[in-house]
Tab-separated table of C-alpha atoms and ligand atoms in Angstrom:
chain	number	residue	atom	x	y	z
R	153	MET	CA	-0.769	-121.875	-3.608
R	154	THR	CA	-0.978	-119.869	-0.392
R	155	LYS	CA	1.950	-117.575	0.340
R	156	THR	CA	2.741	-115.784	3.583
R	157	ILE	CA	4.231	-112.387	2.815
R	158	SER	CA	5.627	-109.847	5.297
R	159	VAL	CA	5.198	-106.205	4.288
R	160	ASN	CA	4.248	-102.998	6.117
R	161	GLN	CA	5.032	-104.548	9.547
R	162	ALA	CA	2.413	-107.277	9.046
R	163	GLU	CA	2.060	-110.794	7.651
R	164	PHE	CA	-0.432	-111.502	4.912
R	165	ALA	CA	-1.875	-114.770	3.621
R	166	VAL	CA	-2.176	-114.505	-0.160
R	167	THR	CA	-3.502	-116.961	-2.735
R	168	ASP	CA	-1.340	-116.842	-5.869
R	169	GLU	CA	-2.564	-119.159	-8.648
R	170	GLY	CA	-2.136	-119.346	-12.424
R	171	ALA	CA	0.009	-117.332	-14.802
R	172	GLY	CA	-0.316	-114.408	-17.187
R	173	GLU	CA	-1.882	-110.976	-16.660
R	174	ALA	CA	-2.677	-110.459	-12.983
R	175	ILE	CA	-6.169	-110.101	-11.572
R	176	CYS	CA	-6.444	-109.320	-7.866
R	177	PHE	CA	-9.620	-109.862	-5.824
R	178	LEU	CA	-10.308	-107.950	-2.572
R	179	HIS	CA	-12.881	-109.412	-0.199
R	180	GLY	CA	-15.699	-107.696	1.704
R	181	PHE	CA	-16.092	-107.023	5.434
R	182	PRO	CA	-15.616	-108.984	7.669
R	183	LEU	CA	-14.936	-111.926	5.371
R	184	ASN	CA	-11.728	-113.371	3.945
R	185	ARG	CA	-10.146	-114.462	0.690
R	186	SER	CA	-12.046	-117.762	0.608
R	187	MET	CA	-15.133	-115.851	-0.601
R	188	TRP	CA	-13.423	-115.690	-4.036
R	189	GLN	CA	-12.886	-119.468	-4.479
R	190	ALA	CA	-15.193	-119.652	-7.516
R	191	GLN	CA	-13.257	-116.806	-9.162
R	192	VAL	CA	-9.875	-118.417	-8.382
R	193	ASP	CA	-11.121	-121.627	-10.031
R	194	ALA	CA	-12.525	-119.759	-13.038
R	195	PHE	CA	-9.695	-117.336	-13.781
R	196	ALA	CA	-6.495	-119.156	-12.769
R	197	THR	CA	-6.644	-121.035	-16.082
R	198	SER	CA	-6.118	-117.779	-18.006
R	199	HIS	CA	-4.675	-115.276	-15.486
R	200	ARG	CA	-2.425	-114.963	-12.483
R	201	VAL	CA	-4.976	-114.683	-9.686
R	202	ILE	CA	-3.908	-112.872	-6.516
R	203	VAL	CA	-6.228	-112.918	-3.502
R	204	PRO	CA	-5.020	-111.510	-0.168
R	205	ASP	CA	-6.612	-111.677	3.236
R	206	LEU	CA	-6.761	-107.961	3.993
R	207	ARG	CA	-5.284	-106.657	7.267
R	208	GLY	CA	-7.334	-107.826	10.255
R	209	HIS	CA	-9.059	-110.604	8.299
R	210	GLY	CA	-8.546	-114.309	7.615
R	211	GLN	CA	-4.993	-115.432	8.299
R	212	SER	CA	-3.408	-111.974	8.039
R	213	THR	CA	-2.105	-109.878	10.930
R	214	VAL	CA	-4.639	-108.052	13.076
R	215	THR	CA	-3.851	-104.401	13.807
R	216	GLN	CA	-5.669	-102.728	16.692
R	217	GLY	CA	-7.094	-99.207	16.624
R	218	THR	CA	-8.158	-97.941	13.194
R	219	VAL	CA	-7.240	-99.532	9.878
R	220	THR	CA	-8.032	-97.115	7.069
R	221	MET	CA	-8.953	-98.031	3.513
R	222	ARG	CA	-5.753	-96.236	2.471
R	223	GLN	CA	-3.709	-98.519	4.751
R	224	MET	CA	-5.306	-101.559	3.115
R	225	ALA	CA	-4.591	-100.142	-0.360
R	226	ASP	CA	-0.955	-99.534	0.635
R	227	ASP	CA	-0.810	-103.155	1.835
R	228	VAL	CA	-2.090	-104.390	-1.539
R	229	VAL	CA	0.509	-102.321	-3.426
R	230	ALA	CA	3.271	-103.648	-1.139
R	231	LEU	CA	2.051	-107.221	-1.751
R	232	LEU	CA	2.091	-106.693	-5.532
R	233	ASP	CA	5.655	-105.359	-5.208
R	234	ALA	CA	6.672	-108.362	-3.090
R	235	LEU	CA	5.167	-110.668	-5.728
R	236	GLN	CA	7.086	-108.717	-8.409
R	237	ILE	CA	3.927	-107.806	-10.261
R	238	THR	CA	4.917	-104.603	-12.029
R	239	GLN	CA	2.509	-104.601	-14.986
R	240	PRO	CA	-0.860	-102.882	-14.442
R	241	ILE	CA	-3.422	-105.311	-13.012
R	242	THR	CA	-7.150	-105.839	-13.074
R	243	LEU	CA	-8.365	-105.030	-9.556
R	244	CYS	CA	-11.723	-106.393	-8.404
R	245	GLY	CA	-13.095	-105.324	-5.006
R	246	LEU	CA	-16.342	-106.268	-3.315
R	247	SER	CA	-17.968	-103.746	-0.972
R	248	MET	CA	-15.139	-102.945	1.499
R	249	GLY	CA	-12.780	-104.339	-1.158
R	250	GLY	CA	-14.278	-101.705	-3.471
R	251	TYR	CA	-13.516	-98.950	-0.929
R	252	VAL	CA	-9.903	-100.216	-0.960
R	253	ALA	CA	-9.920	-100.245	-4.776
R	254	TRP	CA	-10.985	-96.549	-4.832
R	255	GLU	CA	-8.031	-95.732	-2.578
R	256	LEU	CA	-5.657	-97.724	-4.747
R	257	TRP	CA	-6.888	-95.793	-7.783
R	258	ARG	CA	-6.278	-92.517	-5.880
R	259	SER	CA	-2.749	-93.401	-4.791
R	260	HIS	CA	-1.488	-95.621	-7.658
R	261	PRO	CA	-3.652	-95.227	-10.793
R	262	ASP	CA	-0.656	-96.416	-12.837
R	263	ARG	CA	-0.945	-99.884	-11.239
R	264	LEU	CA	-4.456	-100.395	-12.649
R	265	ALA	CA	-5.304	-101.667	-16.124
R	266	ARG	CA	-8.947	-102.243	-15.179
R	267	LEU	CA	-11.240	-101.821	-12.208
R	268	ILE	CA	-14.118	-104.101	-11.233
R	269	LEU	CA	-16.385	-102.767	-8.500
R	270	CYS	CA	-18.782	-105.330	-7.027
R	271	ASP	CA	-21.620	-104.453	-4.660
R	272	THR	CA	-19.915	-101.353	-3.303
R	273	ARG	CA	-20.533	-97.655	-2.691
R	274	ALA	CA	-18.894	-94.395	-3.760
R	275	VAL	CA	-20.471	-92.226	-1.050
R	276	ALA	CA	-19.031	-91.839	2.451
R	277	ASP	CA	-21.023	-92.779	5.556
R	278	THR	CA	-23.733	-90.526	6.923
R	279	GLU	CA	-23.133	-89.396	10.507
R	280	GLU	CA	-25.653	-91.934	11.706
R	281	VAL	CA	-23.979	-94.850	9.893
R	282	SER	CA	-20.569	-93.726	11.127
R	283	ARG	CA	-21.860	-93.585	14.736
R	284	GLY	CA	-23.303	-97.084	14.299
R	285	ARG	CA	-19.907	-98.384	13.145
R	286	HIS	CA	-18.136	-96.942	16.192
R	287	MET	CA	-20.781	-98.441	18.458
R	288	MET	CA	-20.434	-101.856	16.794
R	289	ALA	CA	-16.624	-101.619	17.087
R	290	ALA	CA	-16.900	-101.025	20.838
R	291	GLN	CA	-19.391	-103.861	21.288
R	292	VAL	CA	-17.637	-106.507	19.192
R	293	VAL	CA	-14.423	-106.404	21.231
R	294	VAL	CA	-16.501	-107.092	24.336
R	295	ASN	CA	-18.980	-109.606	22.924
R	296	GLY	CA	-16.877	-111.329	20.270
R	297	SER	CA	-17.345	-111.969	16.551
R	298	SER	CA	-20.472	-114.108	17.047
R	299	MET	CA	-22.375	-110.836	17.410
R	300	ALA	CA	-21.571	-110.007	13.759
R	301	ALA	CA	-21.746	-113.626	12.596
R	302	ASP	CA	-25.327	-113.969	13.865
R	303	SER	CA	-26.680	-110.649	12.598
R	304	MET	CA	-24.943	-110.037	9.258
R	305	PRO	CA	-25.332	-112.982	6.823
R	306	SER	CA	-29.066	-112.616	6.139
R	307	LYS	CA	-28.517	-108.964	5.055
R	308	LEU	CA	-25.728	-109.962	2.687
R	309	PHE	CA	-27.702	-112.488	0.605
R	310	ALA	CA	-30.765	-112.348	-1.640
R	311	PRO	CA	-33.972	-112.957	0.376
R	312	ASP	CA	-34.522	-116.550	-0.787
R	313	ALA	CA	-30.949	-117.663	0.001
R	314	GLU	CA	-31.905	-119.201	3.339
R	315	SER	CA	-33.918	-121.832	1.480
R	316	THR	CA	-31.965	-122.007	-1.808
R	317	GLN	CA	-28.338	-121.707	-0.623
R	318	PRO	CA	-28.237	-122.384	3.137
R	319	GLU	CA	-24.710	-123.820	2.882
R	320	LYS	CA	-23.366	-120.509	1.515
R	321	LEU	CA	-25.007	-118.563	4.343
R	322	GLU	CA	-23.368	-120.924	6.804
R	323	ARG	CA	-20.025	-120.536	5.013
R	324	VAL	CA	-20.241	-116.760	5.375
R	325	ARG	CA	-21.301	-117.077	9.027
R	326	GLN	CA	-18.220	-119.198	9.685
R	327	MET	CA	-15.981	-116.667	7.886
R	328	ILE	CA	-17.282	-113.861	10.109
R	329	LEU	CA	-17.007	-116.004	13.242
R	330	ALA	CA	-13.354	-116.696	12.389
R	331	THR	CA	-12.544	-112.966	12.045
R	332	ASP	CA	-10.768	-111.484	15.055
R	333	PRO	CA	-13.014	-109.010	16.964
R	334	GLU	CA	-10.161	-106.458	17.037
R	335	GLY	CA	-9.876	-106.790	13.248
R	336	ILE	CA	-13.614	-106.186	12.885
R	337	ALA	CA	-13.441	-103.147	15.189
R	338	ALA	CA	-10.392	-101.574	13.512
R	339	THR	CA	-11.951	-102.013	10.071
R	340	GLN	CA	-15.286	-100.536	11.151
R	341	ARG	CA	-13.444	-97.437	12.388
R	342	GLY	CA	-11.486	-97.280	9.122
R	343	MET	CA	-14.625	-97.555	6.983
R	344	ALA	CA	-16.257	-94.795	9.043
R	345	ASP	CA	-13.322	-92.526	8.082
R	346	ARG	CA	-13.462	-93.175	4.349
R	347	ILE	CA	-13.955	-90.312	1.948
R	348	ASP	CA	-16.775	-89.562	-0.473
R	349	MET	CA	-15.572	-90.645	-3.921
R	350	THR	CA	-18.491	-89.053	-5.781
R	351	PRO	CA	-16.638	-85.859	-6.846
R	352	GLN	CA	-13.760	-87.932	-8.277
R	353	LEU	CA	-15.860	-90.379	-10.322
R	354	PRO	CA	-15.627	-88.306	-13.566
R	355	GLU	CA	-11.811	-88.467	-13.296
R	356	ILE	CA	-11.689	-92.283	-13.233
R	357	THR	CA	-10.783	-93.013	-16.842
R	358	THR	CA	-9.649	-96.577	-16.025
R	359	LYS	CA	-11.739	-99.158	-17.895
R	360	SER	CA	-14.278	-100.258	-15.306
R	361	LEU	CA	-16.989	-102.836	-14.737
R	362	VAL	CA	-19.599	-102.175	-12.061
R	363	ILE	CA	-21.456	-105.300	-10.870
R	364	CYS	CA	-24.473	-105.317	-8.564
R	365	GLY	CA	-26.851	-108.009	-7.317
R	366	THR	CA	-30.481	-107.080	-8.026
R	367	HIS	CA	-31.369	-107.766	-4.376
R	368	ASP	CA	-28.413	-105.893	-2.852
R	369	VAL	CA	-29.882	-103.883	0.047
R	370	ILE	CA	-26.506	-102.387	1.112
R	371	SER	CA	-25.373	-100.954	-2.236
R	372	SER	CA	-28.520	-100.874	-4.343
R	373	PRO	CA	-28.615	-101.289	-8.144
R	374	GLU	CA	-29.987	-97.718	-8.495
R	375	GLU	CA	-27.095	-96.273	-6.508
R	376	MET	CA	-24.463	-98.349	-8.328
R	377	ARG	CA	-25.899	-97.652	-11.790
R	378	SER	CA	-25.803	-93.955	-10.985
R	379	PHE	CA	-22.140	-93.962	-9.932
R	380	ALA	CA	-21.231	-96.111	-12.965
R	381	ASN	CA	-22.890	-93.468	-15.155
R	382	ALA	CA	-20.633	-90.828	-13.595
R	383	MET	CA	-17.493	-92.826	-14.527
R	384	PRO	CA	-16.414	-92.129	-18.138
R	385	ASN	CA	-15.356	-95.720	-18.974
R	386	ALA	CA	-17.669	-97.861	-16.861
R	387	THR	CA	-20.164	-100.555	-17.803
R	388	PHE	CA	-22.904	-101.552	-15.359
R	389	VAL	CA	-24.103	-105.166	-15.027
R	390	GLU	CA	-26.864	-106.444	-12.747
R	391	ILE	CA	-26.847	-110.046	-11.468
R	392	PRO	CA	-30.550	-110.955	-11.204
R	393	LYS	CA	-30.655	-113.545	-8.401
R	394	ALA	CA	-27.924	-112.099	-6.164
R	395	GLY	CA	-27.858	-109.837	-3.119
R	396	HIS	CA	-24.738	-108.055	-1.777
R	397	LEU	CA	-22.367	-110.987	-2.447
R	398	ALA	CA	-22.939	-111.500	-6.181
R	399	PRO	CA	-19.613	-113.315	-6.905
R	400	LEU	CA	-20.274	-115.844	-4.129
R	401	GLU	CA	-24.055	-116.207	-4.524
R	402	CYS	CA	-24.133	-116.385	-8.309
R	403	PRO	CA	-20.608	-117.136	-9.522
R	404	ASP	CA	-21.562	-118.218	-13.062
R	405	PRO	CA	-23.209	-114.988	-14.295
R	406	THR	CA	-20.706	-112.898	-12.326
R	407	ASN	CA	-17.748	-114.731	-13.857
R	408	ALA	CA	-19.320	-114.472	-17.312
R	409	ALA	CA	-19.597	-110.683	-16.913
R	410	ILE	CA	-15.978	-110.469	-15.750
R	411	ARG	CA	-14.780	-112.731	-18.568
R	412	GLN	CA	-16.547	-110.613	-21.178
R	413	PHE	CA	-15.127	-107.412	-19.678
R	414	LEU	CA	-11.586	-108.855	-19.702
R	415	ALA	CA	-11.986	-109.979	-23.322
R	416	THR	CA	-13.364	-106.692	-24.617
R	417	SER	CA	-11.516	-103.971	-22.688
G	764	LIG	C1	-18.991	-105.180	3.079
G	764	LIG	O1	-19.673	-106.080	2.582
G	764	LIG	O2	-17.754	-105.132	2.911
G	764	LIG	C2	-19.692	-104.153	3.929
G	764	LIG	O3	-21.047	-104.104	3.600
G	764	LIG	C3	-19.062	-102.791	3.789
G	764	LIG	C4	-19.695	-101.779	4.699
G	764	LIG	O4	-19.992	-102.100	5.869
G	764	LIG	O5	-19.892	-100.637	4.264
């Protein structure tokens, strides 16, 4: 069921399905909660599955200016409170959702039973990447979301996806097109401000699963394996046919890895 929840001076659309221990999925940029449909279907039979549209995305409120990863993490905590989820949860974030998960670990480690980091990075932006984000933020409010919708999808998928899964590329293009340009801009500025998590990785004792698509060109398997190695309780899994959107491109092996992690940790 979709719930509309008001917290932190904003309204959030949240999928809340199933019962039992909670698992919460945080989408990537500039997508929305529908990217996790295969995980909702797979895990709502055994868990309470919570999937919000993060601030500025999907059907949630758009905030202008800069929306930091910390703000998004505070939103997620407020949503869990509103849903009366007090037991520690499994938190699964993809890319930007992973940046939010790091912040949630920093501010509320007690709320986390497990962490799943999909196709994400621990390092902060280089100056060049950060400049590029600010430039994109300025352009998207003038030119609209189609600018991102036309340029991004091919970089998010494995190289053969255009011929093997064209409908998923189109689905992602439509998700980006539906994202408010001000939401895209505010999130780009927030991601540019995020901190380098590398020094804190050895302190993350939470049981963790690190998942990466073999063809991910944004957060490469080498980079993700290396940060997983720096985390004391992390297991690294590669999804052979996927790019940057492993849970959406290859839901079966991704869900199998998550299911095994949930059963054994
Ligand atoms: C994402 O998929 O969320 C983005 O690649 C994150 C980013 O731009 O760093």
